């Protein structure tokens, strides 16, 4: 990854809907992103879901667009906050052309810093399909450790796969 690239997290805007829809409707990575049964996604339904989520999830989740030199390439979020135990789950999704370039590592590192510094969380965790070795490598580079495994928990493209649970603790 070139050090001259500006990889930032920012609020989503109406201009980002096309990129977010492209990611959400990508059938090749469906199982990596959702537990829902794979199905074609309608753009209008997707936009309505975004609006509904924004209205309902105030304070329950935090979603950013991943921006590289002024261009949206993905999203990263924190969700399922536990206010008492001070933890949340993280998720990330990138356009295919943004993968393998260090963008995911930078974005995950930034969302973890946001979680610890701005949200005062103690732990951030995530789940990843065992065969998604690229994502596991990204999470490990960002400091996550494997903390558990849900055996044959996900149905992925015709077979069961383990879900790897990874976490990172805030240091002092």
PDB file of C-alpha atoms in Angstrom:
ATOM      1  CA  UNK A   1       0.000   0.000   0.000  1.00  0.00           C
ATOM      2  CA  UNK A   2       1.363   3.373  -0.914  1.00  0.00           C
ATOM      3  CA  UNK A   3       1.837   5.624   2.095  1.00  0.00           C
ATOM      4  CA  UNK A   4       0.509   8.568   0.071  1.00  0.00           C
ATOM      5  CA  UNK A   5      -3.037   7.172   0.075  1.00  0.00           C
ATOM      6  CA  UNK A   6      -5.481   8.884   2.402  1.00  0.00           C
ATOM      7  CA  UNK A   7      -7.641   6.136   3.929  1.00  0.00           C
ATOM      8  CA  UNK A   8     -10.293   7.713   6.129  1.00  0.00           C
ATOM      9  CA  UNK A   9     -13.600   6.852   7.730  1.00  0.00           C
ATOM     10  CA  UNK A  10     -16.457   9.286   7.177  1.00  0.00           C
ATOM     11  CA  UNK A  11     -20.209   9.516   7.478  1.00  0.00           C
ATOM     12  CA  UNK A  12     -22.195   7.952   4.630  1.00  0.00           C
ATOM     13  CA  UNK A  13     -23.822  10.324   2.161  1.00  0.00           C
ATOM     14  CA  UNK A  14     -26.392   9.981  -0.606  1.00  0.00           C
ATOM     15  CA  UNK A  15     -23.469   9.825  -3.065  1.00  0.00           C
ATOM     16  CA  UNK A  16     -22.333   6.551  -1.474  1.00  0.00           C
ATOM     17  CA  UNK A  17     -25.548   4.591  -2.085  1.00  0.00           C
ATOM     18  CA  UNK A  18     -24.324   3.095  -5.380  1.00  0.00           C
ATOM     19  CA  UNK A  19     -21.106   1.757  -3.812  1.00  0.00           C
ATOM     20  CA  UNK A  20     -22.905   0.450  -0.725  1.00  0.00           C
ATOM     21  CA  UNK A  21     -25.545  -1.209  -2.921  1.00  0.00           C
ATOM     22  CA  UNK A  22     -22.842  -2.801  -5.084  1.00  0.00           C
ATOM     23  CA  UNK A  23     -21.264  -4.337  -1.985  1.00  0.00           C
ATOM     24  CA  UNK A  24     -24.582  -5.420  -0.440  1.00  0.00           C
ATOM     25  CA  UNK A  25     -25.800  -7.079  -3.628  1.00  0.00           C
ATOM     26  CA  UNK A  26     -22.546  -8.955  -4.370  1.00  0.00           C
ATOM     27  CA  UNK A  27     -23.620 -12.607  -4.382  1.00  0.00           C
ATOM     28  CA  UNK A  28     -20.011 -13.890  -4.400  1.00  0.00           C
ATOM     29  CA  UNK A  29     -19.419 -12.591  -0.861  1.00  0.00           C
ATOM     30  CA  UNK A  30     -22.975 -12.860   0.470  1.00  0.00           C
ATOM     31  CA  UNK A  31     -22.266 -15.459   3.164  1.00  0.00           C
ATOM     32  CA  UNK A  32     -19.258 -13.521   4.446  1.00  0.00           C
ATOM     33  CA  UNK A  33     -21.447 -10.487   5.107  1.00  0.00           C
ATOM     34  CA  UNK A  34     -24.811 -11.773   6.332  1.00  0.00           C
ATOM     35  CA  UNK A  35     -26.619 -14.721   7.821  1.00  0.00           C
ATOM     36  CA  UNK A  36     -29.638 -14.084   5.580  1.00  0.00           C
ATOM     37  CA  UNK A  37     -30.450 -16.509   2.785  1.00  0.00           C
ATOM     38  CA  UNK A  38     -28.800 -15.310  -0.452  1.00  0.00           C
ATOM     39  CA  UNK A  39     -31.273 -13.530  -2.723  1.00  0.00           C
ATOM     40  CA  UNK A  40     -31.206 -10.792  -5.343  1.00  0.00           C
ATOM     41  CA  UNK A  41     -31.339  -7.336  -3.797  1.00  0.00           C
ATOM     42  CA  UNK A  42     -33.462  -4.513  -5.195  1.00  0.00           C
ATOM     43  CA  UNK A  43     -31.853  -1.032  -5.097  1.00  0.00           C
ATOM     44  CA  UNK A  44     -35.027   0.695  -3.849  1.00  0.00           C
ATOM     45  CA  UNK A  45     -35.463  -1.912  -1.099  1.00  0.00           C
ATOM     46  CA  UNK A  46     -31.824  -1.432  -0.154  1.00  0.00           C
ATOM     47  CA  UNK A  47     -32.203   2.364   0.054  1.00  0.00           C
ATOM     48  CA  UNK A  48     -35.315   1.959   2.204  1.00  0.00           C
ATOM     49  CA  UNK A  49     -33.438  -0.420   4.504  1.00  0.00           C
ATOM     50  CA  UNK A  50     -30.584   2.086   4.872  1.00  0.00           C
ATOM     51  CA  UNK A  51     -33.033   4.835   5.782  1.00  0.00           C
ATOM     52  CA  UNK A  52     -34.885   2.580   8.243  1.00  0.00           C
ATOM     53  CA  UNK A  53     -31.621   1.428   9.845  1.00  0.00           C
ATOM     54  CA  UNK A  54     -30.439   5.023  10.221  1.00  0.00           C
ATOM     55  CA  UNK A  55     -33.708   5.986  11.908  1.00  0.00           C
ATOM     56  CA  UNK A  56     -33.935   2.950  14.207  1.00  0.00           C
ATOM     57  CA  UNK A  57     -30.309   2.330  15.073  1.00  0.00           C
ATOM     58  CA  UNK A  58     -29.472   5.714  16.535  1.00  0.00           C
ATOM     59  CA  UNK A  59     -26.927   4.942  19.249  1.00  0.00           C
ATOM     60  CA  UNK A  60     -27.106   1.162  18.670  1.00  0.00           C
ATOM     61  CA  UNK A  61     -24.627   1.091  15.811  1.00  0.00           C
ATOM     62  CA  UNK A  62     -22.008   3.259  14.146  1.00  0.00           C
ATOM     63  CA  UNK A  63     -21.433   2.996  10.406  1.00  0.00           C
ATOM     64  CA  UNK A  64     -18.734   4.711   8.368  1.00  0.00           C
ATOM     65  CA  UNK A  65     -17.856   4.763   4.699  1.00  0.00           C
ATOM     66  CA  UNK A  66     -14.263   3.818   3.936  1.00  0.00           C
ATOM     67  CA  UNK A  67     -12.849   6.567   1.745  1.00  0.00           C
ATOM     68  CA  UNK A  68      -9.600   6.313  -0.225  1.00  0.00           C
ATOM     69  CA  UNK A  69      -8.411   9.598  -1.690  1.00  0.00           C
ATOM     70  CA  UNK A  70     -11.984  10.913  -1.858  1.00  0.00           C
ATOM     71  CA  UNK A  71     -13.556   7.739  -3.300  1.00  0.00           C
ATOM     72  CA  UNK A  72     -15.875   5.424  -1.352  1.00  0.00           C
ATOM     73  CA  UNK A  73     -14.610   1.819  -1.438  1.00  0.00           C
ATOM     74  CA  UNK A  74     -16.487   0.164   1.414  1.00  0.00           C
ATOM     75  CA  UNK A  75     -18.020   0.427   4.835  1.00  0.00           C
ATOM     76  CA  UNK A  76     -17.049  -0.447   8.388  1.00  0.00           C
ATOM     77  CA  UNK A  77     -19.276  -0.511  11.428  1.00  0.00           C
ATOM     78  CA  UNK A  78     -19.672  -1.197  15.110  1.00  0.00           C
ATOM     79  CA  UNK A  79     -22.932  -2.804  16.235  1.00  0.00           C
ATOM     80  CA  UNK A  80     -24.526  -4.837  19.013  1.00  0.00           C
ATOM     81  CA  UNK A  81     -23.109  -2.548  21.677  1.00  0.00           C
ATOM     82  CA  UNK A  82     -23.159  -3.892  25.227  1.00  0.00           C
ATOM     83  CA  UNK A  83     -23.137  -0.756  27.384  1.00  0.00           C
ATOM     84  CA  UNK A  84     -22.572  -2.621  30.651  1.00  0.00           C
ATOM     85  CA  UNK A  85     -19.694  -4.876  29.518  1.00  0.00           C
ATOM     86  CA  UNK A  86     -18.345  -2.157  27.165  1.00  0.00           C
ATOM     87  CA  UNK A  87     -17.970  -4.152  23.971  1.00  0.00           C
ATOM     88  CA  UNK A  88     -19.317  -4.206  20.413  1.00  0.00           C
ATOM     89  CA  UNK A  89     -18.984  -6.227  17.238  1.00  0.00           C
ATOM     90  CA  UNK A  90     -17.183  -4.876  14.179  1.00  0.00           C
ATOM     91  CA  UNK A  91     -17.913  -5.526  10.522  1.00  0.00           C
ATOM     92  CA  UNK A  92     -16.297  -4.470   7.270  1.00  0.00           C
ATOM     93  CA  UNK A  93     -17.113  -4.808   3.573  1.00  0.00           C
ATOM     94  CA  UNK A  94     -14.994  -3.652   0.622  1.00  0.00           C
ATOM     95  CA  UNK A  95     -15.444  -3.440  -3.116  1.00  0.00           C
ATOM     96  CA  UNK A  96     -13.519  -6.267  -4.831  1.00  0.00           C
ATOM     97  CA  UNK A  97     -11.012  -3.832  -6.348  1.00  0.00           C
ATOM     98  CA  UNK A  98     -10.174  -2.436  -2.883  1.00  0.00           C
ATOM     99  CA  UNK A  99      -9.202  -5.790  -1.390  1.00  0.00           C
ATOM    100  CA  UNK A 100      -5.598  -6.868  -0.863  1.00  0.00           C
ATOM    101  CA  UNK A 101      -4.229  -3.312  -0.795  1.00  0.00           C
ATOM    102  CA  UNK A 102      -4.015  -2.628   2.944  1.00  0.00           C
ATOM    103  CA  UNK A 103      -7.257  -0.647   2.951  1.00  0.00           C
ATOM    104  CA  UNK A 104      -9.092  -3.153   5.135  1.00  0.00           C
ATOM    105  CA  UNK A 105      -6.272  -3.246   7.682  1.00  0.00           C
ATOM    106  CA  UNK A 106      -6.240   0.556   7.900  1.00  0.00           C
ATOM    107  CA  UNK A 107     -10.033   0.775   8.189  1.00  0.00           C
ATOM    108  CA  UNK A 108     -10.266  -1.930  10.874  1.00  0.00           C
ATOM    109  CA  UNK A 109      -7.465  -0.261  12.834  1.00  0.00           C
ATOM    110  CA  UNK A 110      -9.306   3.065  12.636  1.00  0.00           C
ATOM    111  CA  UNK A 111     -12.651   1.623  13.764  1.00  0.00           C
ATOM    112  CA  UNK A 112     -10.925  -0.107  16.696  1.00  0.00           C
ATOM    113  CA  UNK A 113      -9.295   3.176  17.711  1.00  0.00           C
ATOM    114  CA  UNK A 114     -12.695   4.885  17.424  1.00  0.00           C
ATOM    115  CA  UNK A 115     -14.255   2.147  19.571  1.00  0.00           C
ATOM    116  CA  UNK A 116     -11.649   2.435  22.315  1.00  0.00           C
ATOM    117  CA  UNK A 117     -11.040   6.198  22.333  1.00  0.00           C
ATOM    118  CA  UNK A 118     -14.402   7.684  21.341  1.00  0.00           C
ATOM    119  CA  UNK A 119     -16.870   5.010  22.527  1.00  0.00           C
ATOM    120  CA  UNK A 120     -14.899   3.957  25.615  1.00  0.00           C
ATOM    121  CA  UNK A 121     -15.232   0.279  24.757  1.00  0.00           C
ATOM    122  CA  UNK A 122     -13.089  -2.331  26.453  1.00  0.00           C
ATOM    123  CA  UNK A 123     -13.294  -5.001  23.743  1.00  0.00           C
ATOM    124  CA  UNK A 124     -14.168  -5.271  20.055  1.00  0.00           C
ATOM    125  CA  UNK A 125     -14.987  -8.631  18.534  1.00  0.00           C
ATOM    126  CA  UNK A 126     -15.976  -9.955  15.126  1.00  0.00           C
ATOM    127  CA  UNK A 127     -16.875 -13.138  13.327  1.00  0.00           C
ATOM    128  CA  UNK A 128     -15.341 -14.448  10.124  1.00  0.00           C
ATOM    129  CA  UNK A 129     -15.877 -17.551   8.017  1.00  0.00           C
ATOM    130  CA  UNK A 130     -12.921 -19.915   8.381  1.00  0.00           C
ATOM    131  CA  UNK A 131     -12.191 -20.007   4.632  1.00  0.00           C
ATOM    132  CA  UNK A 132     -11.874 -16.198   4.463  1.00  0.00           C
ATOM    133  CA  UNK A 133      -8.146 -16.340   5.172  1.00  0.00           C
ATOM    134  CA  UNK A 134      -7.541 -12.884   3.688  1.00  0.00           C
ATOM    135  CA  UNK A 135      -9.897 -11.299   6.214  1.00  0.00           C
ATOM    136  CA  UNK A 136      -8.410 -13.305   9.088  1.00  0.00           C
ATOM    137  CA  UNK A 137      -4.951 -12.053   8.104  1.00  0.00           C
ATOM    138  CA  UNK A 138      -6.254  -8.441   8.025  1.00  0.00           C
ATOM    139  CA  UNK A 139      -7.780  -8.781  11.486  1.00  0.00           C
ATOM    140  CA  UNK A 140      -4.598 -10.310  12.894  1.00  0.00           C
ATOM    141  CA  UNK A 141      -2.533  -7.427  11.438  1.00  0.00           C
ATOM    142  CA  UNK A 142      -4.885  -5.031  13.237  1.00  0.00           C
ATOM    143  CA  UNK A 143      -4.252  -6.833  16.537  1.00  0.00           C
ATOM    144  CA  UNK A 144      -7.202  -9.220  16.759  1.00  0.00           C
ATOM    145  CA  UNK A 145      -6.685 -12.694  18.214  1.00  0.00           C
ATOM    146  CA  UNK A 146      -8.714 -15.828  17.653  1.00  0.00           C
ATOM    147  CA  UNK A 147     -10.800 -16.308  20.795  1.00  0.00           C
ATOM    148  CA  UNK A 148     -13.197 -19.022  19.728  1.00  0.00           C
ATOM    149  CA  UNK A 149     -14.782 -21.141  17.049  1.00  0.00           C
ATOM    150  CA  UNK A 150     -18.366 -22.026  16.237  1.00  0.00           C
ATOM    151  CA  UNK A 151     -18.094 -25.397  14.548  1.00  0.00           C
ATOM    152  CA  UNK A 152     -20.003 -25.859  11.281  1.00  0.00           C
ATOM    153  CA  UNK A 153     -22.041 -22.773  12.118  1.00  0.00           C
ATOM    154  CA  UNK A 154     -22.445 -21.260   8.646  1.00  0.00           C
ATOM    155  CA  UNK A 155     -23.830 -22.676   5.399  1.00  0.00           C
ATOM    156  CA  UNK A 156     -21.510 -21.256   2.734  1.00  0.00           C
ATOM    157  CA  UNK A 157     -21.815 -22.068  -0.957  1.00  0.00           C
ATOM    158  CA  UNK A 158     -23.006 -25.621  -0.426  1.00  0.00           C
ATOM    159  CA  UNK A 159     -21.108 -26.689   2.688  1.00  0.00           C
ATOM    160  CA  UNK A 160     -20.888 -25.985   6.390  1.00  0.00           C
ATOM    161  CA  UNK A 161     -18.010 -23.874   7.647  1.00  0.00           C
ATOM    162  CA  UNK A 162     -16.710 -22.892  11.040  1.00  0.00           C
ATOM    163  CA  UNK A 163     -17.107 -19.326  12.202  1.00  0.00           C
ATOM    164  CA  UNK A 164     -13.941 -17.945  13.774  1.00  0.00           C
ATOM    165  CA  UNK A 165     -14.536 -15.470  16.595  1.00  0.00           C
ATOM    166  CA  UNK A 166     -11.797 -12.879  16.976  1.00  0.00           C
ATOM    167  CA  UNK A 167     -11.342 -10.124  19.532  1.00  0.00           C
ATOM    168  CA  UNK A 168      -9.108  -7.301  20.632  1.00  0.00           C
ATOM    169  CA  UNK A 169      -8.879  -5.760  24.094  1.00  0.00           C
ATOM    170  CA  UNK A 170      -8.112  -2.144  24.834  1.00  0.00           C
ATOM    171  CA  UNK A 171      -4.709  -1.911  26.446  1.00  0.00           C
ATOM    172  CA  UNK A 172      -4.468   0.272  29.554  1.00  0.00           C
TER     173      UNK A 172
END
